[in-house]
Amino acid sequence: DQQVKQNSPSLSVQEGRISILNCDYTNSMFDYFLWYKKYPAEGPTFLISISSIKDKNEDGRFTVFLNKSAKHLSLHIVPSQPGDSAVYFCAASDPGSRLTFGEGTQLTVNP
Amino acid sequence: ETGVTQSPTHLIKTRGQQVTLRCSSQSGHNTVSWYQQALGQGPQFIFQYYREEENGRGNFPPRFSGLQFPNYSSELNVNALELDDSALYLCASRGQDEKLFFGSGTQLSVL
């Protein structure tokens, strides 16, 4: 039972363009959502988060959108840079503060 | 730099053996969680400790156990290792908000 799904295992974009990473969830108890970035041989690095009471949160080039009715969130990166190439994980937190992760999307930004 | 350090970085064990993985988290972070990340998957929640007591557990058997100490260090113990236990084990600590900060992980190989 995959409660958090990232349906695109990989995404390739050109430098300077927008990257859009998508995530769907099924559990209505999730109340906080996070995006993490992971490089090989490193642990996940926190990127940006959003509370379930909001529908948008922005931090520099990164914006997360939450659509609660559709149980969908997305991460927008504008403009994309080659250094953004990494695996991106969507995670959802329940009231017990345990995180459920998606399977990740490998983003490749081409120069 | 997340302030979360894990040791060792790599470990090789044989089936049936026992292993102890260690984590040191940021001062003041009273919550520590452990996650298992198998190849090609997102991290899976193992358990969580708050002020030295387990306060949440994922779908892992009792041979996975843990300890948290007053000095913000913690351990993950796995008994009777199986081949499927081969994975990256991640420790994460949390302060006052919902964000988890991860260490770089311990890569465990069971032969």
Coordinates of C-alpha atoms in Angstrom, one line a residue:
Chain A
D1 CA 0.0 0.0 0.0
Q2 CA 1.9 3.0 -1.3
Q3 CA 0.5 6.0 0.5
V4 CA 2.8 8.5 -1.2
K5 CA 3.5 8.1 -4.9
Q6 CA 5.8 9.8 -7.3
N7 CA 4.8 8.4 -10.7
S8 CA 7.7 9.8 -12.7
P9 CA 10.9 7.9 -11.9
S10 CA 12.9 10.4 -14.0
L11 CA 12.6 13.9 -15.5
S12 CA 15.0 15.7 -17.9
V13 CA 14.9 19.4 -18.5
Q14 CA 17.1 22.1 -20.1
E15 CA 19.0 24.6 -17.9
G16 CA 17.0 27.7 -17.4
R17 CA 13.6 26.0 -17.9
I18 CA 11.1 25.0 -15.3
S19 CA 11.2 21.6 -13.6
I20 CA 7.9 20.3 -12.2
L21 CA 8.0 17.3 -9.9
N22 CA 4.7 15.7 -8.9
C23 CA 3.5 13.7 -5.9
D24 CA 0.2 12.1 -5.0
Y25 CA -0.9 10.8 -1.6
T26 CA -3.9 8.8 -0.3
N27 CA -3.9 9.2 3.5
S28 CA -6.1 12.2 4.6
M29 CA -4.4 12.2 8.0
F30 CA -1.2 13.6 6.5
D31 CA -0.9 17.2 7.7
Y32 CA 2.5 18.3 6.6
F33 CA 4.5 17.8 3.4
L34 CA 8.1 18.0 2.6
W35 CA 10.5 17.8 -0.3
Y36 CA 14.0 16.4 0.0
K37 CA 16.9 16.3 -2.4
K38 CA 19.3 13.4 -2.4
Y39 CA 22.8 13.1 -3.9
P40 CA 24.5 9.7 -4.2
A41 CA 26.3 8.6 -0.9
E42 CA 24.5 11.4 1.0
G43 CA 21.5 11.5 3.2
P44 CA 18.3 13.4 2.1
T45 CA 18.6 17.2 2.4
F46 CA 15.6 19.2 3.4
L47 CA 14.4 21.5 0.6
I48 CA 11.0 23.0 1.3
S49 CA 7.8 22.1 3.1
I50 CA 4.2 23.1 3.3
S51 CA 1.5 22.7 6.0
S52 CA -1.9 21.3 5.0
I53 CA -3.5 24.6 5.8
K54 CA -1.7 26.3 3.0
D55 CA -1.8 25.8 -0.8
K56 CA 1.6 27.4 -1.7
N57 CA 5.0 28.0 -0.2
E58 CA 7.9 29.7 -2.0
D59 CA 11.6 29.8 -1.2
G60 CA 13.8 31.3 -3.8
R61 CA 13.7 29.2 -7.0
F62 CA 11.6 26.5 -5.3
T63 CA 7.8 26.6 -4.9
V64 CA 5.6 23.8 -3.5
F65 CA 1.9 23.7 -4.4
L66 CA -0.6 21.6 -2.4
N67 CA -4.1 20.7 -3.7
K68 CA -5.7 19.0 -0.8
S69 CA -8.9 18.0 -2.6
A70 CA -6.9 16.2 -5.2
K71 CA -4.4 14.9 -2.7
H72 CA -1.6 16.2 -4.9
L73 CA 1.5 18.3 -4.5
S74 CA 4.1 19.5 -6.8
L75 CA 7.5 21.1 -6.6
H76 CA 8.5 23.8 -9.2
I77 CA 12.1 24.8 -9.7
V78 CA 12.6 27.9 -11.8
P79 CA 15.0 28.4 -13.3
S80 CA 16.5 24.9 -13.3
Q81 CA 20.3 24.7 -12.9
P82 CA 22.7 21.7 -13.6
G83 CA 23.4 21.6 -9.8
D84 CA 19.8 20.7 -9.2
S85 CA 20.4 17.3 -10.8
A86 CA 19.6 14.8 -8.0
V87 CA 16.9 12.5 -6.7
Y88 CA 13.9 14.3 -5.3
F89 CA 11.7 12.7 -2.6
C90 CA 8.3 13.8 -1.6
A91 CA 7.4 13.0 2.0
A92 CA 4.2 13.3 4.1
S93 CA 4.0 13.6 7.8
D94 CA 1.2 12.2 10.0
P95 CA 0.2 13.6 13.4
G96 CA 2.7 11.2 14.9
S97 CA 5.4 13.0 12.9
R98 CA 6.5 9.9 11.1
L99 CA 7.4 10.6 7.4
T100 CA 6.2 8.5 4.5
F101 CA 8.3 8.9 1.4
G102 CA 7.6 8.5 -2.2
E103 CA 9.9 6.4 -4.4
G104 CA 11.7 9.5 -5.7
T105 CA 12.2 11.2 -9.1
Q106 CA 15.6 11.5 -10.7
L107 CA 15.9 15.0 -12.1
T108 CA 18.5 15.7 -14.7
V109 CA 19.1 19.3 -15.8
N110 CA 21.1 19.5 -19.0
P111 CA 23.4 22.5 -19.7
Chain B
E1 CA 25.7 20.4 7.2
T2 CA 22.7 18.9 9.1
G3 CA 24.5 18.3 12.4
V4 CA 23.6 14.6 12.3
T5 CA 26.5 12.2 12.1
Q6 CA 26.3 8.4 11.6
S7 CA 28.9 5.7 12.0
P8 CA 30.1 3.6 10.4
T9 CA 29.6 4.8 6.8
H10 CA 29.8 1.2 5.4
L11 CA 29.5 -2.2 7.0
I12 CA 29.6 -5.8 5.7
K13 CA 28.0 -8.6 7.8
T14 CA 27.0 -12.1 7.1
R15 CA 23.5 -13.6 7.5
G16 CA 22.6 -14.4 11.1
Q17 CA 24.9 -11.8 12.6
Q18 CA 23.9 -8.8 14.7
V19 CA 24.8 -5.2 13.9
T20 CA 24.7 -1.9 15.8
L21 CA 24.5 1.4 13.9
R22 CA 25.2 4.7 15.7
C23 CA 23.9 8.2 15.3
S24 CA 24.7 11.5 16.9
S25 CA 22.1 14.3 16.5
Q26 CA 22.0 18.0 17.1
S27 CA 22.0 19.2 20.7
G28 CA 18.4 20.1 21.6
H29 CA 16.8 17.7 19.1
N30 CA 14.8 15.4 21.3
T31 CA 13.3 13.3 18.6
V32 CA 15.3 10.8 16.6
S33 CA 14.0 8.6 13.8
W34 CA 15.5 5.7 11.9
Y35 CA 14.7 4.9 8.2
Q36 CA 15.7 2.1 5.9
Q37 CA 16.3 2.9 2.2
A38 CA 16.5 -0.1 -0.1
L39 CA 18.0 0.4 -3.6
G40 CA 15.6 2.3 -5.9
Q41 CA 13.1 3.1 -3.1
G42 CA 12.3 5.9 -0.8
P43 CA 13.2 5.7 2.9
Q44 CA 10.9 3.5 5.0
F45 CA 10.2 4.5 8.6
I46 CA 11.6 2.0 11.2
F47 CA 10.9 3.7 14.5
Q48 CA 11.1 7.0 16.4
Y49 CA 12.3 7.9 19.9
Y50 CA 11.4 10.9 21.9
R51 CA 13.3 11.6 25.2
E52 CA 14.7 8.0 25.2
E53 CA 11.4 6.3 24.7
E54 CA 10.0 4.7 21.6
N55 CA 6.9 6.6 20.5
G56 CA 6.3 5.2 17.0
R57 CA 7.2 2.2 15.0
G58 CA 6.8 1.2 11.3
N59 CA 6.2 -2.2 9.8
F60 CA 9.5 -3.8 10.9
P61 CA 9.9 -7.0 13.0
P62 CA 11.1 -6.9 16.7
R63 CA 14.6 -7.9 15.7
F64 CA 15.0 -4.2 14.8
S65 CA 15.4 -2.4 18.1
G66 CA 16.8 1.0 19.2
L67 CA 18.1 3.1 22.0
Q68 CA 18.3 6.8 22.5
F69 CA 20.6 8.3 25.1
P70 CA 20.5 11.6 27.1
N71 CA 23.5 13.0 25.1
Y72 CA 21.5 13.1 21.8
S73 CA 23.1 9.9 20.5
S74 CA 21.1 6.8 19.5
E75 CA 21.6 3.3 18.2
L76 CA 19.8 1.0 15.8
N77 CA 20.3 -2.7 16.5
V78 CA 19.4 -5.5 14.1
N79 CA 19.6 -9.1 15.2
A80 CA 19.6 -12.3 13.1
L81 CA 20.5 -10.4 9.9
E82 CA 18.8 -11.4 6.7
L83 CA 20.0 -10.7 3.1
D84 CA 17.0 -8.4 2.6
D85 CA 18.4 -6.2 5.4
S86 CA 21.0 -4.9 3.0
A87 CA 20.1 -1.2 2.6
L88 CA 21.1 2.4 3.5
Y89 CA 20.1 3.1 7.1
L90 CA 19.4 6.7 7.8
C91 CA 19.1 8.5 11.1
A92 CA 17.2 11.8 11.4
S93 CA 16.6 14.3 14.1
R94 CA 13.9 16.8 14.6
G95 CA 13.8 20.0 16.7
Q96 CA 10.8 22.2 17.3
D97 CA 9.1 21.9 13.9
E98 CA 8.3 19.1 11.5
K99 CA 11.5 19.2 9.5
L100 CA 13.7 16.1 9.8
F101 CA 17.4 16.5 9.3
F102 CA 19.2 13.4 8.0
G103 CA 22.7 12.0 8.4
S104 CA 24.6 10.6 5.5
G105 CA 23.6 7.1 6.4
T106 CA 25.2 3.7 7.0
Q107 CA 25.4 1.4 4.0
L108 CA 24.8 -2.2 5.3
S109 CA 25.6 -5.2 3.1
V110 CA 24.5 -8.6 4.3
L111 CA 26.2 -11.5 2.6

